XYZ file of C-alpha atoms in Angstrom:
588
model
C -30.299 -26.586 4.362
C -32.549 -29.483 4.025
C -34.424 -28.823 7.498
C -34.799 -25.284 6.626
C -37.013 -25.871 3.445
C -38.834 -28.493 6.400
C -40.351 -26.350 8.728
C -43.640 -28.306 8.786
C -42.123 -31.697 9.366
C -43.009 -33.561 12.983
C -40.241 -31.909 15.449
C -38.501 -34.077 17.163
C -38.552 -32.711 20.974
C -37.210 -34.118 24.497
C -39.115 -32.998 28.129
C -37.770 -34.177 30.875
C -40.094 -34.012 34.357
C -39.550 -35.674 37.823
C -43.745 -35.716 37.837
C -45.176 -38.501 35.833
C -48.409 -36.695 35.513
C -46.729 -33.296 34.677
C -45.005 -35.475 31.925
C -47.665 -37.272 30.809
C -50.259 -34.088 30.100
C -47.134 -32.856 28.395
C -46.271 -35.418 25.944
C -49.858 -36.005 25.116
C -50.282 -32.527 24.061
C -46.757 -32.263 21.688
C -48.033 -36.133 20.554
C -51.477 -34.372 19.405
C -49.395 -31.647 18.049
C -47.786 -34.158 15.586
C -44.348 -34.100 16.973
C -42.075 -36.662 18.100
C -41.751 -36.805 21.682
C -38.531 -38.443 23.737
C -39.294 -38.219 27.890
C -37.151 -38.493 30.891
C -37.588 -38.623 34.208
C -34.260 -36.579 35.670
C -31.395 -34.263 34.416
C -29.224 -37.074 33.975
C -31.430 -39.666 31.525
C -32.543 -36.205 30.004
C -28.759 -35.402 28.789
C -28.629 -39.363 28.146
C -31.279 -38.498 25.880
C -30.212 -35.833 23.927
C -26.935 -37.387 23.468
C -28.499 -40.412 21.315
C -31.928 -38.867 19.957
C -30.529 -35.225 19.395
C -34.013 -33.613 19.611
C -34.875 -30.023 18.118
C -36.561 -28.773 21.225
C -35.663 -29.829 25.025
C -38.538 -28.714 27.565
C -36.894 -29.091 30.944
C -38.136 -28.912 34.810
C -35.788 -26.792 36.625
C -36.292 -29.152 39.858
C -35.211 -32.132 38.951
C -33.410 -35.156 41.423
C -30.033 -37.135 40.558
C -29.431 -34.154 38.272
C -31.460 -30.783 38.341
C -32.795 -28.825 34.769
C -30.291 -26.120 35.151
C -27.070 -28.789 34.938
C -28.933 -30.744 32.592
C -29.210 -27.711 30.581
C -25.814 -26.611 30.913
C -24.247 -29.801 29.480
C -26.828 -30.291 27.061
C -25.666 -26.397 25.321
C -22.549 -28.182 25.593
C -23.292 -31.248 23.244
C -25.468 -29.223 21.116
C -22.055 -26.709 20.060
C -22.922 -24.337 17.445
C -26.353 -26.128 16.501
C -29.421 -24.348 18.004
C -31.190 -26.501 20.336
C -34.222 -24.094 22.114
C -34.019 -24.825 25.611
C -37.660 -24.004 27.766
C -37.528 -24.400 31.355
C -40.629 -25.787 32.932
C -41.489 -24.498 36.167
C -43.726 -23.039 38.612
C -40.744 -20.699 39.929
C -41.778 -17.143 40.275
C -38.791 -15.598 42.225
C -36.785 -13.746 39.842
C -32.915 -14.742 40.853
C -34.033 -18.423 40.289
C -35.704 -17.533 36.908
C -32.181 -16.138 35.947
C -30.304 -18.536 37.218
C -32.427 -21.002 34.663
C -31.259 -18.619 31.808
C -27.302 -18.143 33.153
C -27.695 -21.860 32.671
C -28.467 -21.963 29.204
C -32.461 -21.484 29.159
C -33.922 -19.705 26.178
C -37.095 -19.434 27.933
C -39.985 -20.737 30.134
C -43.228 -22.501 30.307
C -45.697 -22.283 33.153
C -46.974 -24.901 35.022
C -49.880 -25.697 34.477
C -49.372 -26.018 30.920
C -51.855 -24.058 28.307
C -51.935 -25.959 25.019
C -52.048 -22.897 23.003
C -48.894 -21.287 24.705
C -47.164 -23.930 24.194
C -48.075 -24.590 20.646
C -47.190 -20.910 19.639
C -43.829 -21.020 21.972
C -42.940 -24.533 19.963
C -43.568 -22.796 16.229
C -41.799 -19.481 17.736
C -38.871 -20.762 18.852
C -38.662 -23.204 15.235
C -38.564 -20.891 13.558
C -35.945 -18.948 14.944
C -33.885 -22.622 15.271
C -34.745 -22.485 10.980
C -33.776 -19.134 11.082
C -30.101 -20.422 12.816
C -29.738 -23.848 10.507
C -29.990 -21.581 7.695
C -27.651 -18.976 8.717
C -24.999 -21.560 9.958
C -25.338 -22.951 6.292
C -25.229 -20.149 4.444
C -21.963 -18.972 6.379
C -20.190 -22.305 5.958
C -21.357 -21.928 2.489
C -19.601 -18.248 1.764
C -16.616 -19.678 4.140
C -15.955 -23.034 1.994
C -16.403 -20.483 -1.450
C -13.893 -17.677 0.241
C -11.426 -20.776 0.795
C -11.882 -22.000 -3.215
C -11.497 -18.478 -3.722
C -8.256 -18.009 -2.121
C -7.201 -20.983 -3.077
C -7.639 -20.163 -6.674
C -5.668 -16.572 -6.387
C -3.030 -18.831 -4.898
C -2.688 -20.767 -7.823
C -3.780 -17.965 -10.166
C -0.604 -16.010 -8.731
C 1.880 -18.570 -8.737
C 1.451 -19.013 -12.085
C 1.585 -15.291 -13.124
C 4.404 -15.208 -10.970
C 6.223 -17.536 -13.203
C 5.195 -15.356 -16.258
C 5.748 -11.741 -14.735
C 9.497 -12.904 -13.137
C 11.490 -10.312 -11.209
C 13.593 -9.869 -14.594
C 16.191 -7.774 -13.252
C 14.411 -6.334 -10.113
C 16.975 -7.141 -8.231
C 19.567 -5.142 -10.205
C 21.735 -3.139 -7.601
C 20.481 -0.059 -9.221
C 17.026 -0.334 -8.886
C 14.619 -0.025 -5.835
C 11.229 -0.705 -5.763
C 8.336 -0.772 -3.318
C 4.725 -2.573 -3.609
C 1.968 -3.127 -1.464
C -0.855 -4.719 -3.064
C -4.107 -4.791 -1.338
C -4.766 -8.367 -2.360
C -2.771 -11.921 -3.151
C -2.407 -10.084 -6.527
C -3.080 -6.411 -7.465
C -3.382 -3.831 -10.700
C -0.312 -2.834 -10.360
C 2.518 -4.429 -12.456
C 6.318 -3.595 -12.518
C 8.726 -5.849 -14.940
C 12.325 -5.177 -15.536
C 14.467 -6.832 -18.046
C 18.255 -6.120 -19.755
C 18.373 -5.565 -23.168
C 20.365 -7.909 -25.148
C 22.907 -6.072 -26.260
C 23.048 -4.086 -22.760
C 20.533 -1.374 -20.909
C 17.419 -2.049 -19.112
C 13.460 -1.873 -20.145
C 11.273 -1.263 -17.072
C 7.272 -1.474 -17.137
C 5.487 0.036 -13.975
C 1.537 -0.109 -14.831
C -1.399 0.321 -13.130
C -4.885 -1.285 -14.080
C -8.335 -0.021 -13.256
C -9.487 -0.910 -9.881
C -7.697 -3.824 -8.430
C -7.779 -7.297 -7.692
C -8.203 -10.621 -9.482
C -10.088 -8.949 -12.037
C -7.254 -6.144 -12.946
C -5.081 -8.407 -12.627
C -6.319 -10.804 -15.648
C -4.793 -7.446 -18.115
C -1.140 -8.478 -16.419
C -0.845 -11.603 -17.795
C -0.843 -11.026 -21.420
C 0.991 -8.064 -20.845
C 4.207 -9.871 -19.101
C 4.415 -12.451 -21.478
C 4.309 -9.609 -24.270
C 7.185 -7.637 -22.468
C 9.540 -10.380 -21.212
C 9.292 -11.721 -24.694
C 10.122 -8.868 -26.920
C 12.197 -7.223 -24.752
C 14.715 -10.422 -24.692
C 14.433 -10.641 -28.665
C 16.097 -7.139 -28.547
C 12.740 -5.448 -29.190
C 12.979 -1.544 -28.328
C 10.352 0.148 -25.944
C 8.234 1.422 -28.358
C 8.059 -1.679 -30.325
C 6.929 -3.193 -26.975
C 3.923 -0.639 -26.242
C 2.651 -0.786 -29.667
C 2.001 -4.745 -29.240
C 0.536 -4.182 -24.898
C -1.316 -1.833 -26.337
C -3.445 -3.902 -29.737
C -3.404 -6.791 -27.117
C -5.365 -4.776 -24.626
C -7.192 -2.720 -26.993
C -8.488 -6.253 -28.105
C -9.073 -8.284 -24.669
C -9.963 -5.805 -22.106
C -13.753 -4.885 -21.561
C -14.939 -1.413 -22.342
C -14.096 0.759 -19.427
C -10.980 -1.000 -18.400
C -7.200 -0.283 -19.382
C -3.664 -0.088 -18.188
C -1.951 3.359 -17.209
C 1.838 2.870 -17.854
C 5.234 3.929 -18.431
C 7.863 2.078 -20.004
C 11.347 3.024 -19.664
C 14.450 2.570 -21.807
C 17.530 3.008 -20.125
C 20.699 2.923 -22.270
C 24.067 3.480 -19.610
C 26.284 3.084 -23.130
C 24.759 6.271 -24.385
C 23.594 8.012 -20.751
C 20.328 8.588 -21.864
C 16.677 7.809 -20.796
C 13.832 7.235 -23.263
C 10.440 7.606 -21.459
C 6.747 7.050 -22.266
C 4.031 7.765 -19.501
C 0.459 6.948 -20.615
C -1.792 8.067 -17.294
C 0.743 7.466 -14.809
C 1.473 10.388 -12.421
C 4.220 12.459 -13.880
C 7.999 11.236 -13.198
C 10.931 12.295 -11.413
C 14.509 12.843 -12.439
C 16.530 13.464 -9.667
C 19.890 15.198 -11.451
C 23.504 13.638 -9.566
C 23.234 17.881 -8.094
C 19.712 16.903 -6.385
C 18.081 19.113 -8.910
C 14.777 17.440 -9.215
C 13.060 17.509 -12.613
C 9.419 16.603 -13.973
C 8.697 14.121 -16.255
C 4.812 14.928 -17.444
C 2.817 12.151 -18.624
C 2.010 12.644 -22.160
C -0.197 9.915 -23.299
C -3.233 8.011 -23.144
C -3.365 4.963 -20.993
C -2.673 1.755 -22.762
C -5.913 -0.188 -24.020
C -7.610 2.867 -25.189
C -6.690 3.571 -28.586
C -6.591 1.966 -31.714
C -3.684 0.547 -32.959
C -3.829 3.200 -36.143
C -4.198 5.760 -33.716
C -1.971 4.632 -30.693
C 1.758 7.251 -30.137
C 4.604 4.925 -28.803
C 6.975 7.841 -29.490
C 9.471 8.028 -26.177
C 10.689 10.676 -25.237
C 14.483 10.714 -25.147
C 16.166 12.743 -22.186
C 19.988 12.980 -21.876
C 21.505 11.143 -18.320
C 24.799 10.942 -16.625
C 25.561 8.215 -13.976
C 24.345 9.059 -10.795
C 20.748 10.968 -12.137
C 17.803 8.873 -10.387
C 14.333 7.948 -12.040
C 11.533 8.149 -9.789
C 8.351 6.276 -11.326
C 5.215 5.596 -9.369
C 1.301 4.523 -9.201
C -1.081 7.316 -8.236
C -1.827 5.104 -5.247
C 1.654 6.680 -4.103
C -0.161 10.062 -4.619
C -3.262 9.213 -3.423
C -1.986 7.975 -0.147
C -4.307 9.537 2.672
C -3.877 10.931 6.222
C -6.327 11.025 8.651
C -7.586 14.558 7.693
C -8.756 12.993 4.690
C -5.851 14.648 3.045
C -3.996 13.140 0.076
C -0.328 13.004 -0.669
C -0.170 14.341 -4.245
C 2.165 15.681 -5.803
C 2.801 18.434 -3.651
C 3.754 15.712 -0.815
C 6.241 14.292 -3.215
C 8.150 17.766 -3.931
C 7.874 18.005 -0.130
C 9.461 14.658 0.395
C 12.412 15.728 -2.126
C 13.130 18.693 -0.802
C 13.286 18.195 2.469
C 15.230 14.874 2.510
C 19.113 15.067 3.189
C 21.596 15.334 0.808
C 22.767 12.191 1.633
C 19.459 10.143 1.730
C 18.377 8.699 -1.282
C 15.223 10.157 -3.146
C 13.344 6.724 -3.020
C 13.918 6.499 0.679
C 13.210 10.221 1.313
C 9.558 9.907 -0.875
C 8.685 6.126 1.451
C 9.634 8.255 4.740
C 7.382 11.183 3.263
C 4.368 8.672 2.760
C 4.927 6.574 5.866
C 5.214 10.160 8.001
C 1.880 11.692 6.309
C -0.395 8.613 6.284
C 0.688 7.728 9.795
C -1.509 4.349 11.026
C -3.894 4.483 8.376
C -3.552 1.517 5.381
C -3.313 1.740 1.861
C -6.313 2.325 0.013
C -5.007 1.849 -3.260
C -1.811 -0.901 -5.100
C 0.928 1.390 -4.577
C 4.095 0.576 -6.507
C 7.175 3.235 -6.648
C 10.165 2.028 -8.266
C 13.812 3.981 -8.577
C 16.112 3.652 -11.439
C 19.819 4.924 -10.776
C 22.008 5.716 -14.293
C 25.063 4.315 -13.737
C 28.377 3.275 -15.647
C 27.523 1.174 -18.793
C 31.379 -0.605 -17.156
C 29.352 -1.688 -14.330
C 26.737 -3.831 -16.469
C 27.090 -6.512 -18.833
C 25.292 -8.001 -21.919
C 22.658 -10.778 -20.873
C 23.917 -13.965 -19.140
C 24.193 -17.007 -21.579
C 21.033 -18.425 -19.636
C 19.584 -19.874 -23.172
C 18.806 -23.156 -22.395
C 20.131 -25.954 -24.871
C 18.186 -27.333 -27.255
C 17.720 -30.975 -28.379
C 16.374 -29.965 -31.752
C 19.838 -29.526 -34.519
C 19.163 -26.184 -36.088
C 20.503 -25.196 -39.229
C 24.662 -24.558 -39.657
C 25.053 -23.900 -43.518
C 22.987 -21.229 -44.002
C 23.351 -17.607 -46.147
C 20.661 -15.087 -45.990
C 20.269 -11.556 -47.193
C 18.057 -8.831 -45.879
C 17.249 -4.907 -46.882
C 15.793 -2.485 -45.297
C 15.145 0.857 -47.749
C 13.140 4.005 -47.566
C 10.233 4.742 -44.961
C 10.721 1.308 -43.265
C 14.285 2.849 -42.272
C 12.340 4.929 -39.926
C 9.163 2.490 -38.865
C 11.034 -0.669 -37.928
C 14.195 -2.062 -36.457
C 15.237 -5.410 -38.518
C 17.315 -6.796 -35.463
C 15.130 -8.781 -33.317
C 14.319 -10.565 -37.291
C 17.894 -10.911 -37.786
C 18.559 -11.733 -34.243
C 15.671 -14.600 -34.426
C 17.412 -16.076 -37.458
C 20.722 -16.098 -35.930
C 19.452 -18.119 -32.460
C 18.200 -20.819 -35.060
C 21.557 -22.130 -34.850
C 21.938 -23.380 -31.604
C 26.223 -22.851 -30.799
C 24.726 -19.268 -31.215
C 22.338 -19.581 -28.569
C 24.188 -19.174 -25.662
C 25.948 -15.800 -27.672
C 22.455 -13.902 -28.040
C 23.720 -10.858 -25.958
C 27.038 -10.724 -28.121
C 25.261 -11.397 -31.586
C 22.695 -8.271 -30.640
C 25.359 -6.084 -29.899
C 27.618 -6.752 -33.335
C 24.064 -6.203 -35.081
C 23.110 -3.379 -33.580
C 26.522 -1.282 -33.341
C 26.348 -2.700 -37.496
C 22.935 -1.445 -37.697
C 22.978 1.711 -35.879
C 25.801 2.760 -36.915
C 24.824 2.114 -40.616
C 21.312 4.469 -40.104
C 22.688 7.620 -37.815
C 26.065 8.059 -39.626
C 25.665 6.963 -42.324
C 22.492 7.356 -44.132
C 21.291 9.426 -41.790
C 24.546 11.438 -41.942
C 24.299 12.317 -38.211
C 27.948 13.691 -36.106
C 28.366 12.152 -33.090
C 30.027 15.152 -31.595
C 26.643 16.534 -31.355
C 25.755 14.053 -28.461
C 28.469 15.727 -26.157
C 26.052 18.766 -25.078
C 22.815 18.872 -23.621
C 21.721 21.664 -27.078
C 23.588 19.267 -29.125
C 21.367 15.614 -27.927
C 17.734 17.904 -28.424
C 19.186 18.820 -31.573
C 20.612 14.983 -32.277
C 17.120 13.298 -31.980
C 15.211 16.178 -33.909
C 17.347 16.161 -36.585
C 17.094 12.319 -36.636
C 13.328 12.461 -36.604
C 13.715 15.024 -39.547
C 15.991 13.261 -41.406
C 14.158 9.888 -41.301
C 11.220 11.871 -42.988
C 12.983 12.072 -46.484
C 15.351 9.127 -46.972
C 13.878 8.464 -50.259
C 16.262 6.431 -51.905
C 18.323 5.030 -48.826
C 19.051 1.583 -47.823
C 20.395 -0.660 -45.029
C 21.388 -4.725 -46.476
C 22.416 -7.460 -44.186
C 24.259 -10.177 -45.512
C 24.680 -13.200 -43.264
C 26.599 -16.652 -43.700
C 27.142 -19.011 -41.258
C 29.429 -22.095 -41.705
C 30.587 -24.884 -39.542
C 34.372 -25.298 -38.544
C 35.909 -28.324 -36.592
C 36.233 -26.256 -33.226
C 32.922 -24.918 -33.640
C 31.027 -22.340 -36.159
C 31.615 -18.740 -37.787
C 29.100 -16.247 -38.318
C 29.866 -13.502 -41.401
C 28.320 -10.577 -41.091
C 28.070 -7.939 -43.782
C 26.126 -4.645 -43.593
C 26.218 -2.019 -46.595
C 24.553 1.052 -46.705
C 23.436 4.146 -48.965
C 25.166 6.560 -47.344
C 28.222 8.283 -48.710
C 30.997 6.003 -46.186
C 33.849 7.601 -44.029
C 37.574 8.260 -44.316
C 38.398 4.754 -42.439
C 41.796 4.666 -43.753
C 42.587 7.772 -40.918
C 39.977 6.690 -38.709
C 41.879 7.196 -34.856
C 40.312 4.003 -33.791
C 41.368 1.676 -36.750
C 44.854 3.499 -37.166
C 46.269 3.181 -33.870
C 44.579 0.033 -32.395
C 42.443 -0.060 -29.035
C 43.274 3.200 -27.945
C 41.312 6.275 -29.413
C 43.683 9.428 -29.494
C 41.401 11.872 -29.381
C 38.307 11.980 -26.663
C 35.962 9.006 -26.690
C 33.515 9.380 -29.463
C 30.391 7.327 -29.370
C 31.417 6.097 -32.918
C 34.857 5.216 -31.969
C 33.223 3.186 -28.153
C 31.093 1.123 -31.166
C 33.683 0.820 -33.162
C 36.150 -0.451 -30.167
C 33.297 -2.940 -29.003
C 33.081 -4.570 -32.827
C 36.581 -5.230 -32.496
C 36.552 -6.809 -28.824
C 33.937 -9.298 -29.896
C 34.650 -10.299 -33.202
C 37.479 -11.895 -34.662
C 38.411 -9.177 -37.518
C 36.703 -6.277 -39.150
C 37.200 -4.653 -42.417
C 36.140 -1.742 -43.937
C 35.082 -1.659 -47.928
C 34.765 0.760 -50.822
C 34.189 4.267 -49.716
C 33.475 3.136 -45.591
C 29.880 1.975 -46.002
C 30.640 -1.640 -46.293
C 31.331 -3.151 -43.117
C 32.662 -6.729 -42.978
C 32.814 -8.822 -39.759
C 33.718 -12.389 -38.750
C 32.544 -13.811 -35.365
C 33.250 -17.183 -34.213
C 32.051 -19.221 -31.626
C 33.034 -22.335 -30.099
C 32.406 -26.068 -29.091
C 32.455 -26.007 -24.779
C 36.749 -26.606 -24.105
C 37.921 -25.740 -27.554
C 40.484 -23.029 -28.153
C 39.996 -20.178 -30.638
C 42.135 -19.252 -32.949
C 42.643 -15.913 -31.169
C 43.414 -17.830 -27.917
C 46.006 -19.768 -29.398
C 47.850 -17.213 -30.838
C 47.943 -15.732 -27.586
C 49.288 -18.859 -25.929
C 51.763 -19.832 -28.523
């Protein structure tokens, strides 16, 4: 760069001329020129020369002896490499196959003998500045090369470290399939997966505007906001309302996230969906009765907090229905026609796939067959979610790491929940948070959320909300469930939910009392199948007597009080190696 901004400095510039006269003219003319001249006498002192002067210019004879100009030039383009070193043949040649041997050797162009001062003045400036022209090129490209390694560099970095934020979760789940291609080292397009505490899955598939580094920036917040709530026990909704006032605030005007999150519960076979800008989903029924899932919403990032809808819609499931969710890069996938995919591809892909063939594979063979050889020109991310037998998944793993800070193990705490907050906020990732202060209780979250929320659920459906389960068992009956829940929640003037918890310390570890009351009028639990005969229901499996079954699998005793609505339970956890009290019944 710094000869380029010196085009009028003294050139430095080699001739080399077997005629001491020739060669003398010639360097007095470049001397009066003002340049800097170095002279030789044959090929070989020539390349001598250029090797330890490295001149700007080389003006050679093409007859030469020991070494002629056209060898001299050929190994002088050799040391030279990728710098620009004009190369004029002097000569009094004329035939034409000799002039082009002179250039097959390396010559950029020639110089008649005898030599004109003002030809050769205007042939040294031409052929400087094209050499500036060249220096500045050959910088500017090493330049944009060393910036495009930084760059890559960085997105290296840049993704490992969103990598650690935005995990696989449960990706890898044996019932989920998923497919991405991003265009670059990271894209737009984000997919998360995580279990719920207490069992179930919550699944995020978004898709940023444009794509890149600079959609990707949006994914980072939005990871650390999904893997963080949804392990608390926070519900999808919950979840969407805090993406979407964190990218409301951050994102630039112009720029947002189309998503869906999904809420898969395999204890109650049923799917709660929100799509903001997505395309629309899939259900694929266990028949192979495909069904559409419209999107409903807004993309996230768009509205206001006061004015955002994280209402999911809740669609009934049996094991073996498949969720199809997608980016519209799926849909926008192109042929050589100029054709897109869309939607009408997708119905194509379903219904022409074989029974056997799953519907994720048959929509990948329907892309792959209609865009043929021609790439991706959007993030494309399709991900399948299979219901399947709530027997065949398990609370989360006790991966809690321990803690070197003592938490607190004498502790009592009360907490209501009454009227309109019944219906705007669930108190068990609270709850749950206080409860993981004590540190034996750690490594139980997945346990502790499920005896909270069977408590807590139970507490608002049956019994303030007054809700049968028996309606669940029909397709007419779950539509008529959830909008008579919705209704219901509207006037519960009056109507409360209180947690009482106490935890103490015993010598083989700690016990956690849990006590949830409600408003509600209570059941007949004295003729209750579940409590009357033991583990076995005698009549068909009611979702109240399954909850009811899996408070008495995980905690040491429950008791009903007063008229049903006061449930008491005792759960106790252990030091690693000691026996519970339940264990050593068993074994004596």
């Amino acid at each position: 760069m710094e000869e380029s901004v010196a085009e009028n400095r003294p050139l430095r510039i080699l001739i080399a001329d077997d005629s001491d006269s020739d060669r003398l003219i010639l360097k007095t003319l470049l001397k009066r020129l003002g340049h800097r001249v170095f002279d030789a006498a044959n090929g070989l002192e020539a390349v001598a020369l250029f090797r330890d002067t490295t001149p700007d210019i080389v003006l050679l004879d093409a007859l030469m002896p020991r070494m002629d100009g056209m060898e001299a030039a050929r190994q002088i383009k050799s040391l030279a490499g990728e710098r620009m070193v004009p190369l004029i043949f002097l000569t009094s040649l004329s035939e034409a196959s000799a002039l082009a041997r002179c250039l097959e050797a390396g010559g950029d162009d020639f110089l008649s003998k005898p030599y004109n001062r003002v030809i050769i003045e205007a042939k040294i400036n031409a052929f400087n500045r094209m050499r500036l022209m060249h220096q500045t090129l050959s910088d500017q490209r090493d330049i944009i090369r060393e910036r495009n390694r930084q760059l890559l560099e960085e997105q290296e970095v840049a993704k490992r470290v969103f990598d650690n934020v935005a995990h696989t979760g449960c990706l890898d789940a044996a019932n989920i399939r998923y497919h991405a291609s991003p265009l670059s080292i990271f894209n737009g397009d984000v997919l998360f997966a995580s279990p719920r505490p207490a069992g179930g899955m919550l699944i995020f598939i978004g898709d940023f505007t444009g794509h890149g580094l600079p959609a990707a920036i949006g994914a980072m917040p939005v990871a650390e906001i999904f893997y963080g709530m949804a392990s608390k026990g926070f519900n999808g909704a919950d979840v969407l309302r805090e993406i979407n006032q964190k990218l409301k605030r951050i994102l630039p005007t112009g720029m947002f996230c189309c998503g869906a999150m999904i809420e898969a519960d395999f204890k109650l076979n049923q799917l709660q969906i929100w799509n903001g800008g997505l395309p629309d989903g899939w259900l694929i029924r266990s028949t192979g009765e495909p069904e559409i899932l419209p999107s409903r919403h807004l993309p996230l990032g768009i509205r206001s907090p006061e004015q955002f809808d994280a209402e999911m819609d809740t669609i009934g499931a049996v094991p073996g229905d498949r969720l199809l969710m997608m980016t519209d890069g799926v849909l926008e996938s192109g042929n050589a026609a100029g054709e897109v995919f869309g939607e009408a591809g997708i119905l194509r892909a379903l219904e022409s796939s074989e029974s056997a063939q799953h519907p994720f594979d048959a929509v990948i063979d329907g892309v792959q067959r209609f865009t043929g050889s021609q790439g991706d020109a959007d993030d494309l991310t399709l991900c399948s979610l299979e219901m399947v037998d709530e027997a065949g998944f398990s609370v989360l793993p006790d991966r809690v790491p321990p803690s070197a800070l003592a938490g607190p193990t004498e502790w009592r705490c009360i907490y209501e929940v009454r009227e309109r907050t019944l219906g705007d906020f669930s108190p068990l990732p609270l709850l749950l948070h206080i409860c993981m202060e004590v540190p034996g209780l750690r490594r139980k979250s997945g346990e502790i959320y499920t005896l909270l929320a069977e408590l807590y659920n139970n507490a608002l459906e049956h019994g303030v909300l007054e809700l049968p389960s028996e309606w669940k068992h029909t397709s007419d009956g779950f539509d008529r469930y959830y909008e008579e829940r919705r209704r219901r929640l509207g006037r519960i003037e009056g109507h409360f939910i209180r947690f009482s918890l106490h935890h103490s310390m015993k010598p083989s570890g700690g016990r956690l009392r849990v006590i949830c009351e409600d408003s509600g009028p209570g059941f007949d639990f004295h003729n209750h199948p579940v409590l009357v005969s033991g583990d076995k229901p005698r009549v068909a499996a009611r979702y109240a007597g399954r909850g009811l079954l899996l408070l008495k699998r995980l905690s040491e005793s429950v008791t009903f009080h007063h008229q049903g609505n006061h449930v008491e339970i005792v759960y106790d956890w252990h030091f690693p190696g000691a026996v519970s009290e339940r264990e050593a019944a068993v074994q004596s």
